[in-house]
PDB file of C-alpha atoms in Angstrom:
ATOM      1  CA  MET A   1    -102.945  -2.905-176.159  1.00 89.00           C
ATOM      2  CA  PRO A   2    -100.432  -2.414-173.312  1.00 96.00           C
ATOM      3  CA  ILE A   3     -99.823   1.036-171.840  1.00 97.00           C
ATOM      4  CA  ALA A   4     -96.405   2.518-171.015  1.00 98.00           C
ATOM      5  CA  SER A   5     -96.421   5.403-168.540  1.00 97.00           C
ATOM      6  CA  PHE A   6     -93.270   7.476-168.134  1.00 97.00           C
ATOM      7  CA  TYR A   7     -92.966   9.689-165.053  1.00 96.00           C
ATOM      8  CA  ALA A   8     -90.651  12.694-165.362  1.00 94.00           C
ATOM      9  CA  LEU A   9     -88.633  13.063-162.171  1.00 90.00           C
ATOM     10  CA  PRO A  10     -88.627  16.738-161.149  1.00 88.00           C
ATOM     11  CA  PRO A  11     -85.305  18.631-160.997  1.00 84.00           C
ATOM     12  CA  MET A  12     -85.752  19.310-157.274  1.00 81.00           C
ATOM     13  CA  LEU A  13     -85.262  15.555-156.610  1.00 71.00           C
ATOM     14  CA  LEU A  14     -81.536  15.848-157.145  1.00 74.00           C
ATOM     15  CA  THR A  15     -80.184  12.891-155.207  1.00 85.00           C
ATOM     16  CA  LEU A  16     -80.681   9.313-156.283  1.00 84.00           C
ATOM     17  CA  HIS A  17     -82.265   8.582-152.881  1.00 86.00           C
ATOM     18  CA  GLU A  18     -84.870  11.343-153.391  1.00 88.00           C
ATOM     19  CA  GLN A  19     -85.623  10.008-156.882  1.00 89.00           C
ATOM     20  CA  GLN A  20     -86.068   6.479-155.527  1.00 90.00           C
ATOM     21  CA  ARG A  21     -88.459   7.782-152.842  1.00 89.00           C
ATOM     22  CA  GLY A  22     -90.487   9.374-155.667  1.00 91.00           C
ATOM     23  CA  MET A  23     -90.492   6.014-157.474  1.00 93.00           C
ATOM     24  CA  CYS A  24     -91.877   4.394-154.303  1.00 92.00           C
ATOM     25  CA  ARG A  25     -94.820   6.813-154.343  1.00 92.00           C
ATOM     26  CA  VAL A  26     -95.611   5.708-157.892  1.00 94.00           C
ATOM     27  CA  ILE A  27     -95.243   2.031-156.894  1.00 95.00           C
ATOM     28  CA  ALA A  28     -97.724   2.596-154.048  1.00 94.00           C
ATOM     29  CA  LYS A  29    -100.237   4.049-156.537  1.00 94.00           C
ATOM     30  CA  VAL A  30     -99.662   1.168-158.961  1.00 95.00           C
ATOM     31  CA  TRP A  31    -100.382  -1.282-156.133  1.00 94.00           C
ATOM     32  CA  GLN A  32    -103.577   0.590-155.207  1.00 93.00           C
ATOM     33  CA  VAL A  33    -104.830   0.671-158.808  1.00 94.00           C
ATOM     34  CA  MET A  34    -103.489  -2.581-160.297  1.00 94.00           C
ATOM     35  CA  GLY A  35    -103.302  -4.729-157.149  1.00 94.00           C
ATOM     36  CA  GLU A  36     -99.854  -6.068-158.002  1.00 94.00           C
ATOM     37  CA  ALA A  37     -96.606  -5.230-159.787  1.00 96.00           C
ATOM     38  CA  ASP A  38     -93.151  -6.502-160.585  1.00 96.00           C
ATOM     39  CA  ILE A  39     -90.332  -4.040-159.926  1.00 96.00           C
ATOM     40  CA  LEU A  40     -87.282  -4.563-162.135  1.00 96.00           C
ATOM     41  CA  CYS A  41     -83.972  -3.282-160.735  1.00 95.00           C
ATOM     42  CA  PRO A  42     -80.599  -3.411-162.519  1.00 94.00           C
ATOM     43  CA  ASP A  43     -78.689  -4.999-159.630  1.00 94.00           C
ATOM     44  CA  MET A  44     -78.982  -6.417-156.109  1.00 94.00           C
ATOM     45  CA  GLU A  45     -77.937  -3.118-154.518  1.00 94.00           C
ATOM     46  CA  THR A  46     -80.778  -1.186-156.190  1.00 94.00           C
ATOM     47  CA  GLY A  47     -83.174  -4.015-155.350  1.00 94.00           C
ATOM     48  CA  GLN A  48     -82.184  -3.789-151.678  1.00 94.00           C
ATOM     49  CA  VAL A  49     -82.545   0.010-151.659  1.00 94.00           C
ATOM     50  CA  MET A  50     -86.043  -0.223-153.156  1.00 93.00           C
ATOM     51  CA  ASP A  51     -86.920  -2.992-150.668  1.00 93.00           C
ATOM     52  CA  ASP A  52     -85.806  -0.792-147.747  1.00 92.00           C
ATOM     53  CA  LEU A  53     -87.480   2.363-149.096  1.00 92.00           C
ATOM     54  CA  LEU A  54     -90.830   0.665-149.635  1.00 91.00           C
ATOM     55  CA  TRP A  55     -90.972   0.291-145.841  1.00 89.00           C
ATOM     56  CA  THR A  56     -89.914   3.868-145.042  1.00 85.00           C
ATOM     57  CA  PHE A  57     -90.615   6.221-147.986  1.00 84.00           C
ATOM     58  CA  GLN A  58     -93.682   7.769-146.326  1.00 82.00           C
ATOM     59  CA  ALA A  59     -94.934   7.718-142.752  1.00 80.00           C
ATOM     60  CA  GLY A  60     -97.991   5.506-142.453  1.00 78.00           C
ATOM     61  CA  ALA A  61     -97.653   4.049-145.959  1.00 77.00           C
ATOM     62  CA  PHE A  62     -97.791   0.278-146.383  1.00 78.00           C
ATOM     63  CA  VAL A  63     -96.898  -1.513-149.604  1.00 84.00           C
ATOM     64  CA  PRO A  64     -96.741  -5.318-149.205  1.00 84.00           C
ATOM     65  CA  HIS A  65     -93.639  -6.429-151.051  1.00 81.00           C
ATOM     66  CA  VAL A  66     -90.943  -9.065-151.207  1.00 81.00           C
ATOM     67  CA  ARG A  67     -87.804  -9.773-153.181  1.00 85.00           C
ATOM     68  CA  GLY A  68     -88.732 -12.555-155.581  1.00 76.00           C
ATOM     69  CA  ALA A  69     -92.181 -14.167-155.468  1.00 76.00           C
ATOM     70  CA  GLY A  70     -94.894 -14.325-152.832  1.00 76.00           C
ATOM     71  CA  GLU A  71     -96.447 -10.852-152.425  1.00 83.00           C
ATOM     72  CA  SER A  72     -98.451  -8.352-154.444  1.00 89.00           C
ATOM     73  CA  ILE A  73     -95.321  -6.293-155.128  1.00 93.00           C
ATOM     74  CA  ARG A  74     -92.310  -8.324-156.199  1.00 95.00           C
ATOM     75  CA  ILE A  75     -88.781  -6.914-156.516  1.00 95.00           C
ATOM     76  CA  HIS A  76     -86.508  -8.529-159.116  1.00 94.00           C
ATOM     77  CA  ASP A  77     -82.873  -7.662-159.755  1.00 92.00           C
ATOM     78  CA  GLY A  78     -79.870  -8.699-161.745  1.00 81.00           C
ATOM     79  CA  GLY A  79     -81.648  -9.598-164.997  1.00 80.00           C
ATOM     80  CA  ILE A  80     -83.917 -12.328-163.639  1.00 85.00           C
ATOM     81  CA  TRP A  81     -87.297 -11.088-164.840  1.00 91.00           C
ATOM     82  CA  PRO A  82     -90.795 -12.600-164.838  1.00 92.00           C
ATOM     83  CA  LEU A  83     -92.125 -13.756-168.211  1.00 91.00           C
ATOM     84  CA  GLN A  84     -95.316 -11.758-167.721  1.00 93.00           C
ATOM     85  CA  SER A  85     -96.780  -9.306-165.255  1.00 95.00           C
ATOM     86  CA  LYS A  86     -99.899  -7.270-164.726  1.00 96.00           C
ATOM     87  CA  ALA A  87     -97.691  -4.196-164.161  1.00 97.00           C
ATOM     88  CA  LEU A  88     -93.941  -3.756-164.637  1.00 97.00           C
ATOM     89  CA  VAL A  89     -92.087  -0.931-162.907  1.00 97.00           C
ATOM     90  CA  LEU A  90     -88.581  -0.176-164.179  1.00 97.00           C
ATOM     91  CA  CYS A  91     -86.373   1.292-161.444  1.00 95.00           C
ATOM     92  CA  GLY A  92     -82.991   2.389-162.727  1.00 92.00           C
ATOM     93  CA  LEU A  93     -82.705   0.189-165.796  1.00 93.00           C
ATOM     94  CA  ASP A  94     -80.685   1.740-168.618  1.00 93.00           C
ATOM     95  CA  GLU A  95     -82.169  -0.605-171.215  1.00 93.00           C
ATOM     96  CA  LEU A  96     -85.425  -2.509-171.540  1.00 94.00           C
ATOM     97  CA  PRO A  97     -85.353  -6.212-170.724  1.00 92.00           C
ATOM     98  CA  THR A  98     -85.004  -8.424-173.791  1.00 88.00           C
ATOM     99  CA  PRO A  99     -87.617  -9.557-174.396  1.00 90.00           C
ATOM    100  CA  VAL A 100     -89.905  -7.156-172.561  1.00 92.00           C
ATOM    101  CA  PRO A 101     -92.116  -9.318-170.313  1.00 93.00           C
ATOM    102  CA  ALA A 102     -95.764  -9.371-171.415  1.00 95.00           C
ATOM    103  CA  CYS A 103     -97.720  -6.843-169.332  1.00 96.00           C
ATOM    104  CA  GLU A 104    -100.838  -4.695-169.241  1.00 97.00           C
ATOM    105  CA  ARG A 105     -98.928  -1.673-167.935  1.00 97.00           C
ATOM    106  CA  LEU A 106     -95.282  -0.663-167.900  1.00 98.00           C
ATOM    107  CA  ILE A 107     -94.071   2.186-165.698  1.00 98.00           C
ATOM    108  CA  ASP A 108     -90.729   3.877-166.278  1.00 98.00           C
ATOM    109  CA  PHE A 109     -89.061   7.062-165.074  1.00 96.00           C
ATOM    110  CA  ILE A 110     -87.400   9.946-166.895  1.00 94.00           C
ATOM    111  CA  PRO A 111     -84.376  11.032-164.846  1.00 89.00           C
ATOM    112  CA  VAL A 112     -83.036  14.565-164.629  1.00 86.00           C
ATOM    113  CA  ALA A 113     -79.436  13.837-165.734  1.00 85.00           C
ATOM    114  CA  GLU A 114     -79.035  14.250-169.509  1.00 87.00           C
ATOM    115  CA  LYS A 115     -77.209  10.935-170.098  1.00 88.00           C
ATOM    116  CA  THR A 116     -79.858   8.821-168.360  1.00 90.00           C
ATOM    117  CA  ARG A 117     -82.615  11.015-169.836  1.00 91.00           C
ATOM    118  CA  ASN A 118     -81.391  10.047-173.305  1.00 94.00           C
ATOM    119  CA  LEU A 119     -81.536   6.356-172.311  1.00 95.00           C
ATOM    120  CA  ALA A 120     -85.170   6.898-171.227  1.00 96.00           C
ATOM    121  CA  ARG A 121     -85.892   8.424-174.648  1.00 96.00           C
ATOM    122  CA  GLU A 122     -84.534   5.269-176.290  1.00 96.00           C
ATOM    123  CA  ARG A 123     -86.734   3.059-174.082  1.00 97.00           C
ATOM    124  CA  TYR A 124     -89.733   5.265-174.962  1.00 97.00           C
ATOM    125  CA  LYS A 125     -89.055   4.891-178.705  1.00 97.00           C
ATOM    126  CA  ARG A 126     -88.633   1.128-178.426  1.00 96.00           C
ATOM    127  CA  LEU A 127     -91.892   0.691-176.503  1.00 97.00           C
ATOM    128  CA  LYS A 128     -93.778   2.932-178.917  1.00 97.00           C
ATOM    129  CA  ASN A 129     -92.440   0.887-181.854  1.00 95.00           C
ATOM    130  CA  ALA A 130     -93.515  -2.290-180.029  1.00 94.00           C
ATOM    131  CA  GLY A 131     -97.131  -1.068-179.999  1.00 96.00           C
ATOM    132  CA  PHE A 132     -97.488   0.317-176.482  1.00 97.00           C
ATOM    133  CA  THR A 133     -99.870   3.224-175.921  1.00 97.00           C
ATOM    134  CA  MET A 134     -97.588   5.925-174.563  1.00 97.00           C
ATOM    135  CA  GLN A 135     -98.222   8.344-171.689  1.00 97.00           C
ATOM    136  CA  VAL A 136     -95.939  10.887-170.004  1.00 96.00           C
ATOM    137  CA  HIS A 137     -96.723  12.363-166.587  1.00 95.00           C
ATOM    138  CA  PRO A 138     -94.867  14.768-164.327  1.00 91.00           C
ATOM    139  CA  LEU A 139     -94.048  13.196-160.968  1.00 87.00           C
ATOM    140  CA  GLU A 140     -95.697  15.390-158.375  1.00 78.00           C
ATOM    141  CA  VAL A 141     -93.599  16.158-155.293  1.00 68.00           C
TER     142      VAL A 141
END
């Protein structure tokens, strides 16, 4: 049974940039544990930001990644998703991909802003109804 882990972004990460840096820390852990992941971004701009941040989010950190295919961490944007993945990381998506790519693990984030928090609740409900084992974790700063 696949697992969906939601990470609650802490209120002190107020800017989008700070939230995305927090997402990069989770992506680094996913890479260490799972060995690979597909990062799904809503658009090319978010994909580029995540690409840039994965190089700079933490001094001394290294997360091998590429936009598209060819590395352990693959960044996808604009609705072009893999059919399956060992681990999916949703970065800034308002809605789940349709269909949700087959995966062992799905990682999503619960934003601070109420509007986007409600969208995360909807994604949570949909994944739970789809049979995912659900987990919620606070994102440590």
